[in-house]
Short mmCIF file of C-alpha atoms in Angstrom, two decimals:
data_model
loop_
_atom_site.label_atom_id
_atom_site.label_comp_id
_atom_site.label_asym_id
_atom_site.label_seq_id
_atom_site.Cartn_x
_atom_site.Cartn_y
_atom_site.Cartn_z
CA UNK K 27 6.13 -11.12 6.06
CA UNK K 28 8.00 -8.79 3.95
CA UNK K 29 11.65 -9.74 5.31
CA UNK K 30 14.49 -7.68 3.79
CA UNK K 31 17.04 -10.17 2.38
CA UNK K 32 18.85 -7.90 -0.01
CA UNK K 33 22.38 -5.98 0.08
CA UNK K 34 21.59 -2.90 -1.31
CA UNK K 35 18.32 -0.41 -0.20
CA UNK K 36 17.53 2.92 -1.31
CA UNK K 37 16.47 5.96 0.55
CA UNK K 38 14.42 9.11 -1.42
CA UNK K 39 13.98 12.31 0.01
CA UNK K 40 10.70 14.69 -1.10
CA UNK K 41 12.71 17.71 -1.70
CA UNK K 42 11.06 19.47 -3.86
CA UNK K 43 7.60 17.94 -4.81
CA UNK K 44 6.00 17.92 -8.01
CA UNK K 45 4.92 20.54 -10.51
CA UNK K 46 1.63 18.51 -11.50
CA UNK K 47 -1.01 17.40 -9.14
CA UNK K 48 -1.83 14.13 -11.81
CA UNK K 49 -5.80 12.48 -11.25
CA UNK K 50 -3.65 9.14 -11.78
CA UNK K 51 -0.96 9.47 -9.43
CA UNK K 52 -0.60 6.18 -7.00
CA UNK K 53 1.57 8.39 -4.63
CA UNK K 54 -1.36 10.80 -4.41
CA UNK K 55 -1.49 14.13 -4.47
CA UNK K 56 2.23 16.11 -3.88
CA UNK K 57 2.78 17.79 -0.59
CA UNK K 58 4.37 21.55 -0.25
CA UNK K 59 6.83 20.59 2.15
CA UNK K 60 10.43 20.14 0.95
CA UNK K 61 13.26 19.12 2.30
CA UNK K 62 16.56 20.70 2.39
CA UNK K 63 20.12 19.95 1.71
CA UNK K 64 20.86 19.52 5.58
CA UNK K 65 17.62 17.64 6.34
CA UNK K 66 18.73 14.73 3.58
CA UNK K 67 22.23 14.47 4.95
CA UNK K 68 21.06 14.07 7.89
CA UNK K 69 18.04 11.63 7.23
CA UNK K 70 20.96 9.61 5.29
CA UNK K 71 23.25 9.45 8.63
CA UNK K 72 20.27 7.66 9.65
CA UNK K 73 20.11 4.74 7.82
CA UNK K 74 23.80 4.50 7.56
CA UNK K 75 23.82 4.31 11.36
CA UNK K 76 21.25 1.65 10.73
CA UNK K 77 23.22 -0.28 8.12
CA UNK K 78 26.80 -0.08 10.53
CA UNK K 79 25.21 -1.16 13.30
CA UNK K 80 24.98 -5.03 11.10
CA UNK K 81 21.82 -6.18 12.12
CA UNK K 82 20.44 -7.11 8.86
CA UNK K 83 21.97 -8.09 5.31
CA UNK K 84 21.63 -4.82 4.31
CA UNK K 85 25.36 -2.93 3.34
CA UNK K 86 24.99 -0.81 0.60
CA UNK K 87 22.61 1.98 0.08
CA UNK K 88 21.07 4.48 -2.60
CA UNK K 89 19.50 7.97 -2.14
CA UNK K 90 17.86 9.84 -4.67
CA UNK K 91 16.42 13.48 -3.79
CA UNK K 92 13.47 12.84 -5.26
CA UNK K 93 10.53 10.20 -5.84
CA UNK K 94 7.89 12.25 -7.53
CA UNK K 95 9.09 14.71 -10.20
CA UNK K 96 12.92 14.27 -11.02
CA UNK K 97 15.43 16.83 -11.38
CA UNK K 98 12.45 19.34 -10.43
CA UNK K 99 14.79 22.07 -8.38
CA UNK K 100 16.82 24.08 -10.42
CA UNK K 101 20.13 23.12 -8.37
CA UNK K 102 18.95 19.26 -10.24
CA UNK K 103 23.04 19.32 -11.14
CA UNK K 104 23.98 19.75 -7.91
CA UNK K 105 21.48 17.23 -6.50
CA UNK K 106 23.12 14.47 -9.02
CA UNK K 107 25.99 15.51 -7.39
CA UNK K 108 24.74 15.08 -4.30
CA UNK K 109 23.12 11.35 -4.53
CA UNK K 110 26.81 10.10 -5.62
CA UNK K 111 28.57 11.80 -3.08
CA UNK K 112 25.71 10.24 -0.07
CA UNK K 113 24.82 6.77 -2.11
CA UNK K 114 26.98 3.90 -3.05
CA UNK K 115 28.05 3.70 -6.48
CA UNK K 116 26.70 6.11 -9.49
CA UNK K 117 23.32 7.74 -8.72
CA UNK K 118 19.69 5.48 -9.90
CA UNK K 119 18.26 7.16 -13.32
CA UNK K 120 14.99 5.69 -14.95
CA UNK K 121 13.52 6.92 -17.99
CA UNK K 122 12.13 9.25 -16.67
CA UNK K 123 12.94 13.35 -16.49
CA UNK K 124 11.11 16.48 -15.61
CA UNK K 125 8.78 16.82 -18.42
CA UNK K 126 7.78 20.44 -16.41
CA UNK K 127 11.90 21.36 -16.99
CA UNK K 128 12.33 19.59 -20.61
CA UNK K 129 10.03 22.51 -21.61
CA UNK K 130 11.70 25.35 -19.76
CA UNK K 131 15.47 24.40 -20.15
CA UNK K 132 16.67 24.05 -23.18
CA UNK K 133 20.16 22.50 -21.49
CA UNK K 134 18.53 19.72 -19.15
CA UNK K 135 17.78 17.36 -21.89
CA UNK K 136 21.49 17.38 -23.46
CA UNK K 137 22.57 17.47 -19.61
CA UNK K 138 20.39 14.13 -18.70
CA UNK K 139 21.98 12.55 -22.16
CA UNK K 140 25.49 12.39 -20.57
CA UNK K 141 24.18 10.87 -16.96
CA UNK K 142 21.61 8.63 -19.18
CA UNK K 143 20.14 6.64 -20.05
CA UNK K 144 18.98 8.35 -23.64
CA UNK K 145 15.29 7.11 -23.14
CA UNK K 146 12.66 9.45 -21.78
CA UNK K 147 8.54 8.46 -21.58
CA UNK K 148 5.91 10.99 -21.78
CA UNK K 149 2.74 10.14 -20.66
CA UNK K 150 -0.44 11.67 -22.54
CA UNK K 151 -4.12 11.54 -21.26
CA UNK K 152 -5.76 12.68 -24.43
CA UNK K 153 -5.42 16.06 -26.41
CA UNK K 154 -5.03 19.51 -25.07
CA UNK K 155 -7.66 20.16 -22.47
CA UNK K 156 -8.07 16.39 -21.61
CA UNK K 157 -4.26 16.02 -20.72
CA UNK K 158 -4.07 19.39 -18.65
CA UNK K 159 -7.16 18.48 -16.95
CA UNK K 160 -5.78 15.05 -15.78
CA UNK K 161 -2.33 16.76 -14.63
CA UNK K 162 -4.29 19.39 -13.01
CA UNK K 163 -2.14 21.98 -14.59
CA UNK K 164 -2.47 24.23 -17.50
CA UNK K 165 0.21 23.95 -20.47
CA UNK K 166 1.31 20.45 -19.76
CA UNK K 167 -0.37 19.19 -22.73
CA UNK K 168 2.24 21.91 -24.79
CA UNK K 169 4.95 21.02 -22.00
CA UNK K 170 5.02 17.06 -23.60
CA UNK K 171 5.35 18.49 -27.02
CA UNK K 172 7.83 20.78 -26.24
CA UNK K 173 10.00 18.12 -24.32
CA UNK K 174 9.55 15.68 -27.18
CA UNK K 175 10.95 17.95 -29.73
CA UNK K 176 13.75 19.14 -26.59
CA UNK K 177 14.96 15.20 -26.42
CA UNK K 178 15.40 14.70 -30.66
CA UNK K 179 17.17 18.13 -30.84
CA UNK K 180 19.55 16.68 -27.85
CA UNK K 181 19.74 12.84 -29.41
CA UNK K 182 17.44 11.19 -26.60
CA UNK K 183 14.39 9.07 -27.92
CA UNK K 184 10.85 10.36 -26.79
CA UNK K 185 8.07 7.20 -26.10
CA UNK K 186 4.89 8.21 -25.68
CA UNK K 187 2.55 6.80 -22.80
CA UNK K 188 -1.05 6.97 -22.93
CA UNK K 189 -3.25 6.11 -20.22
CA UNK K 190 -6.63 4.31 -21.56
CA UNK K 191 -9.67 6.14 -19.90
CA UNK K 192 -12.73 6.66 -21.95
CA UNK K 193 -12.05 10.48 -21.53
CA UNK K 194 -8.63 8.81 -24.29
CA UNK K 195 -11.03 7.18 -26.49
CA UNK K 196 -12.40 10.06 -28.34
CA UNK K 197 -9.01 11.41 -28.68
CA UNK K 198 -7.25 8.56 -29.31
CA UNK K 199 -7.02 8.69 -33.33
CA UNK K 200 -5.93 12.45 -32.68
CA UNK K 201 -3.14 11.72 -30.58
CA UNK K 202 -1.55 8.99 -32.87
CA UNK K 203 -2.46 11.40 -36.03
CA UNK K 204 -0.13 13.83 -34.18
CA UNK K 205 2.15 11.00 -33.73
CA UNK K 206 2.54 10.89 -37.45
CA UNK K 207 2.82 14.58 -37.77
CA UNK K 208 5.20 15.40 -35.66
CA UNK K 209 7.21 12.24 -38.42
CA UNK K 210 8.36 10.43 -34.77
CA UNK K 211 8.97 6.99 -36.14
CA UNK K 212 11.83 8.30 -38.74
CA UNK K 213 13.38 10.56 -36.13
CA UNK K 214 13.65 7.81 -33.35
CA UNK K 215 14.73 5.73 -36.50
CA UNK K 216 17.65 7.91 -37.23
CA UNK K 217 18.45 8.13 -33.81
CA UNK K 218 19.12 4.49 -33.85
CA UNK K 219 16.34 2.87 -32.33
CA UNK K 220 12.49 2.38 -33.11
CA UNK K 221 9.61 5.15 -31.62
CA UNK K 222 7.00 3.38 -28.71
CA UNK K 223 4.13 4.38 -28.43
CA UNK K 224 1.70 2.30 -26.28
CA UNK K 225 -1.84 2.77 -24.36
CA UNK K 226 -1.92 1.43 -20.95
CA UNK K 227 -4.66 1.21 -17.85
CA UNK K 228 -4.32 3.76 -14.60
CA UNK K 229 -3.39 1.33 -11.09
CA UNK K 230 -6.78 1.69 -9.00
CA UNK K 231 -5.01 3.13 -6.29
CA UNK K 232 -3.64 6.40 -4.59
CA UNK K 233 -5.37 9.41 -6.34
CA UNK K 234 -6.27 6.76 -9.05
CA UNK K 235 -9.01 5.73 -6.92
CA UNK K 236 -11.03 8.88 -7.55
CA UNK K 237 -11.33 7.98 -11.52
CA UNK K 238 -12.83 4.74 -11.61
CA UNK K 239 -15.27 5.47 -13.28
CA UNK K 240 -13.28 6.85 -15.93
CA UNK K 241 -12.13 3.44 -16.69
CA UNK K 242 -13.48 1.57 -19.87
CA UNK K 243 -15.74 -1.73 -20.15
CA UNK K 244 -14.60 -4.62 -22.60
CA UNK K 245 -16.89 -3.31 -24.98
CA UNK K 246 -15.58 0.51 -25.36
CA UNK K 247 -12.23 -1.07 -26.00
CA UNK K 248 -13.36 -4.04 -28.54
CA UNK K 249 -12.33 -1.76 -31.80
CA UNK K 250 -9.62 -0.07 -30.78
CA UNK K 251 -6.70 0.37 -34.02
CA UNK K 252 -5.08 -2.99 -34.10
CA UNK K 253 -1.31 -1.11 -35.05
CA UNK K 254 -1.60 1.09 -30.96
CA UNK K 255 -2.40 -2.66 -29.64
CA UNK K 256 0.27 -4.35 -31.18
CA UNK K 257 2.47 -1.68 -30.29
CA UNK K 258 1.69 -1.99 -27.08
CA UNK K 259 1.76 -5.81 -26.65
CA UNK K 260 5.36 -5.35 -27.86
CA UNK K 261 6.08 -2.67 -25.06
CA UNK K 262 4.57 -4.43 -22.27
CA UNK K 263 5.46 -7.32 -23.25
CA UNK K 264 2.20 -9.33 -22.98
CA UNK K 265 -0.28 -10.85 -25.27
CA UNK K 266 -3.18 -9.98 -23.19
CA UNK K 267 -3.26 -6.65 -22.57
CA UNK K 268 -6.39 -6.41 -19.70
CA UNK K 269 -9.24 -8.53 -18.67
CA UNK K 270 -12.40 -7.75 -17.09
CA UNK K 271 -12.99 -7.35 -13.47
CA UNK K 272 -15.19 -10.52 -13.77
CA UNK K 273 -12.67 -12.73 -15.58
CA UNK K 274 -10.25 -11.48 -12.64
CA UNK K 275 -12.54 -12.31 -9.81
CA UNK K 276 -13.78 -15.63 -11.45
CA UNK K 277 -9.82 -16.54 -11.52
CA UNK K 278 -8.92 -15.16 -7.83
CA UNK K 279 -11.39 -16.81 -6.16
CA UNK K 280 -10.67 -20.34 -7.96
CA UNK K 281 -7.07 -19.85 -8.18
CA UNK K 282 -4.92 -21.47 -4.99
CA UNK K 283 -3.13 -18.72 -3.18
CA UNK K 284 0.25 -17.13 -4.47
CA UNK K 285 2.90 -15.82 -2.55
CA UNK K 286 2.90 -12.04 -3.08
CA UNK K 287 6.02 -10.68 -4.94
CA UNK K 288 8.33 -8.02 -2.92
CA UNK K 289 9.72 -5.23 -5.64
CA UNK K 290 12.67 -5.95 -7.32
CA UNK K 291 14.87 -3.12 -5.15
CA UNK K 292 13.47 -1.65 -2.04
CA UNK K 293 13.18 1.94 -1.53
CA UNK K 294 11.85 3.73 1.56
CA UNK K 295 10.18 6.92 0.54
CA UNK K 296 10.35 10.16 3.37
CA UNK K 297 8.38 12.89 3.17
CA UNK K 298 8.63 16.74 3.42
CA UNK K 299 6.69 16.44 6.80
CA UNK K 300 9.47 12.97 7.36
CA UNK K 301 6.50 10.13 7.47
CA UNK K 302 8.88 7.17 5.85
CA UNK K 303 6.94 4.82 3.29
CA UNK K 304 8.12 1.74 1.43
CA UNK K 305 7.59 1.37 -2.16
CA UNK K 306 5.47 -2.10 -2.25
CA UNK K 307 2.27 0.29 -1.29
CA UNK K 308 1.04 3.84 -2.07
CA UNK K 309 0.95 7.02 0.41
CA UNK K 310 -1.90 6.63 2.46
CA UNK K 311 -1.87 6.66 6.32
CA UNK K 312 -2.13 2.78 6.60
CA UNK K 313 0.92 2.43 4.25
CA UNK K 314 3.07 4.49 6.99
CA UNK K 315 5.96 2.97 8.52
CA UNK K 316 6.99 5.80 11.05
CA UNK K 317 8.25 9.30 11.43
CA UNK K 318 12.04 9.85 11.10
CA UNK K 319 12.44 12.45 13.11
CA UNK K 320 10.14 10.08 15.96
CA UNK K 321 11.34 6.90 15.17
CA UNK K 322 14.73 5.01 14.30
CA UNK K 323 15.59 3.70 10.81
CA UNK K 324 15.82 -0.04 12.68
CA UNK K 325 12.23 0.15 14.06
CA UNK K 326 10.77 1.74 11.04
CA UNK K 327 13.03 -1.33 9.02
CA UNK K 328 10.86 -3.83 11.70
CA UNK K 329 7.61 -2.20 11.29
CA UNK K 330 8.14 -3.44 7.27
CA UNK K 331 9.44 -6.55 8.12
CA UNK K 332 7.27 -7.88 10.99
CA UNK K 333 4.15 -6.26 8.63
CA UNK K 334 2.79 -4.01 11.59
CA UNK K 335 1.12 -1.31 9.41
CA UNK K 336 -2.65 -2.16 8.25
CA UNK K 337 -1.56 -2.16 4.25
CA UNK K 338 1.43 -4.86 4.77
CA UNK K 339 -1.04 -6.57 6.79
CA UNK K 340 -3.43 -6.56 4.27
CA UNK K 341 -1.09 -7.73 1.48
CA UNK K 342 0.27 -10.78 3.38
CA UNK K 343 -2.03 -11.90 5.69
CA UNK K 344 -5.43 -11.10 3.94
CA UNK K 345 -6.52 -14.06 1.20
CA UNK K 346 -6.67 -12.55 -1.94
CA UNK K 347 -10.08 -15.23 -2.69
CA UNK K 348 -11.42 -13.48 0.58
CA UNK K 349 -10.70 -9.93 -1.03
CA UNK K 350 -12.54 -10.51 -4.01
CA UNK K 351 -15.63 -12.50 -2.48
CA UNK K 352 -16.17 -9.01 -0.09
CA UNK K 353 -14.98 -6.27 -2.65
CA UNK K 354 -14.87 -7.42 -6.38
CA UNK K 355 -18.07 -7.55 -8.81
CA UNK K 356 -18.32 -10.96 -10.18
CA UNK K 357 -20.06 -9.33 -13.27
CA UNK K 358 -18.04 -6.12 -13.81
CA UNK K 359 -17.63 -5.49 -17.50
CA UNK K 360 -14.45 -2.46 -16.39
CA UNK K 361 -11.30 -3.59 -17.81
CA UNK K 362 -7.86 -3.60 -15.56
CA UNK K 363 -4.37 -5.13 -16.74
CA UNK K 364 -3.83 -7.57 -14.32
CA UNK K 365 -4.70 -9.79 -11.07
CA UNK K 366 -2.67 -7.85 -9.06
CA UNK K 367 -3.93 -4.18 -10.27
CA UNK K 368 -7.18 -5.23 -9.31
CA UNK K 369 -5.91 -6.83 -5.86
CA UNK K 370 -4.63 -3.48 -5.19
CA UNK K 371 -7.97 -1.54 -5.38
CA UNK K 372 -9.95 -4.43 -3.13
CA UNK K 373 -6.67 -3.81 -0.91
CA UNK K 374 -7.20 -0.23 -0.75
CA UNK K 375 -10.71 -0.88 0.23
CA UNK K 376 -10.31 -2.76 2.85
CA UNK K 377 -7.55 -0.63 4.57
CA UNK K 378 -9.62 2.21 4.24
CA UNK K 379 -12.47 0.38 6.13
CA UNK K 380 -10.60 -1.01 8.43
CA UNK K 381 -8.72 2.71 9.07
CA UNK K 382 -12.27 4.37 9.07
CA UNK K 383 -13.20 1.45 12.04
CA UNK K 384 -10.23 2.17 13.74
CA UNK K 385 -10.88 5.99 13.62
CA UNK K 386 -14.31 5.58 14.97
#
């Protein structure tokens, strides 16, 4: 049961989208349909309706215009304007910006500066064709090296993500020889704080699912540069950076059962078409908590917390052990970062039988 016990909620709107279509994207593939100015105040009455009428803890709440691409629309001023004037308290920012706008506006970067924080990441796939391939859109590889020489120029520190897949491997020396060209460690280092740079896995869910097999064994990773590793240890925080499928199911199965971990702040996404989501799962139909424009904020709010949809159903009430035993390999060499990464994909698997059986 995923009760909510917290004060504060937020609520994003899709209003514009996403510029990329990324092969790793656990909220799948963008949709066309945006929302306007009107349709967010109004889906906002909706949950403050919900929050006055004082039927659960909840009493504060935060909206963002966005949960894909951020500051996408070029009124992204105004929308920052927007979220304070709707939310409670100064508007959410994560280090994270519009690489897609980085690369066209040479005033968002100084512009993001002053709302902060002064961090942004840019994730990298590989090298020119390999990165554009995996955003499914041409230039983005020459988009993240625009945007990382945008953020010095403004004062903001650039870290570089890259996503292990053995379409990296190959690449990888390239990418951290450009590293060095482009003399990142010094610039951060003037800028007060020390370049990251770190590889890490793609989740095995939402449009993630459709590269699996992009994803490396033990052995394609055993000689990987030690300096990228111990970077990344330091990022993530973690001595271990991944273990094999058959370490993971080994340690499931044997393991006694944990209680599954709710985010740290809940956010309900809605969509251009106003299908309302929460962020412990991905996009997909048996993630859906109900329509806005169909349903009420309090019986969407229910749906979460009483775990009526197939995917919270899945996460609470199916055994993890169980999970593994019917989807995991108990010999699969493919590499993931963690228990619950791999929990997700066996998760995914079962919703998606279960939705096909209920289909049929």
């Amino acid at each position: 049961m995923s009760r909510i016990n917290c004060k504060r909620i937020g609520a994003a709107f899709d209003m514009a989208g996403c510029p990329n279509r990324c092969r790793h994207c656990w909220l799948g593939k963008g949709s066309n349909l945006a929302l306007s100015e009107q349709d967010v105040r109004w889906g906002v009455s909706q949950f403050r309706d919900f929050i006055a009428e004082g039927n659960s803890p909840v009493r504060n709440l935060s909206v963002s215009t966005y949960f894909r691409e951020p500051d996408y629309r070029d009124d992204y001023r105004h929308l920052y304007d927007l979220e304070a004037e709707l939310g409670d308290g100064k508007p959410e920012r994560f280090e994270l910006l519009s690489i897609w706008r980085l690369a066209r506006d040479e005033n968002y970067a100084s512009w993001a500066k002053s709302v902060g924080p002064d961090t942004c990441q840019i994730t990298f796939f590989g090298m020119r064709e390999t990165n554009d391939w995996f955003y499914r859109r041409r230039g983005a590889f020459a988009d993240a090296l625009t945007a990382t020489e945008r953020l010095l120029d403004a004062g903001m520190k650039p870290r570089w993500q890259l996503f292990l897949t053995t379409k990296l491997l190959p690449e990888l020396d390239d990418l951290l020889v450009l590293a060095d060209k482009l003399n990142l460690v010094k610039r951060v280092r003037e800028l007060g704080s020390e370049f990251q740079i770190f590889l890490t896995l793609p989740g095995p869910d939402g449009e993630a699912v459709k590269i699996e097999h992009l994803r490396p064994t033990a052995d394609q990773v055993s000689d990987l540069p030690e300096d990228i590793l111990a970077s990344s240890r330091k990022h993530l925080e973690k001595e271990t950076l991944w273990r094999t499928e058959a370490e993971l199911v080994s340690e499931i199965i044997s393991a006694p059962e944990e209680k599954e971990e709710l985010p740290e702040k809940l956010w309900f996404f809605v969509c251009g078409n106003w299908d309302v989501y929460a962020n412990i799962g991905t996009l997909e139909p048996w993630w859906c908590l109900g329509n806005l424009k169909r349903d009420s904020v309090e019986s969407i709010i229910r749906r979460y917390e009483l775990d009526k949809v197939s995917g919270l159903k899945a996460l609470f009430h199916q055994s993890p052990a169980n999970l593994a035993g019917k989807y995991g390999n108990p010999d699969g060499q493919r590499i993931y970062s963690c228990r619950d990464s791999l929990l997700c994909r066996y998760r995914e698997a079962h919703c998606k039988s279960e939705w096909r059986g209920n289909d049929g």
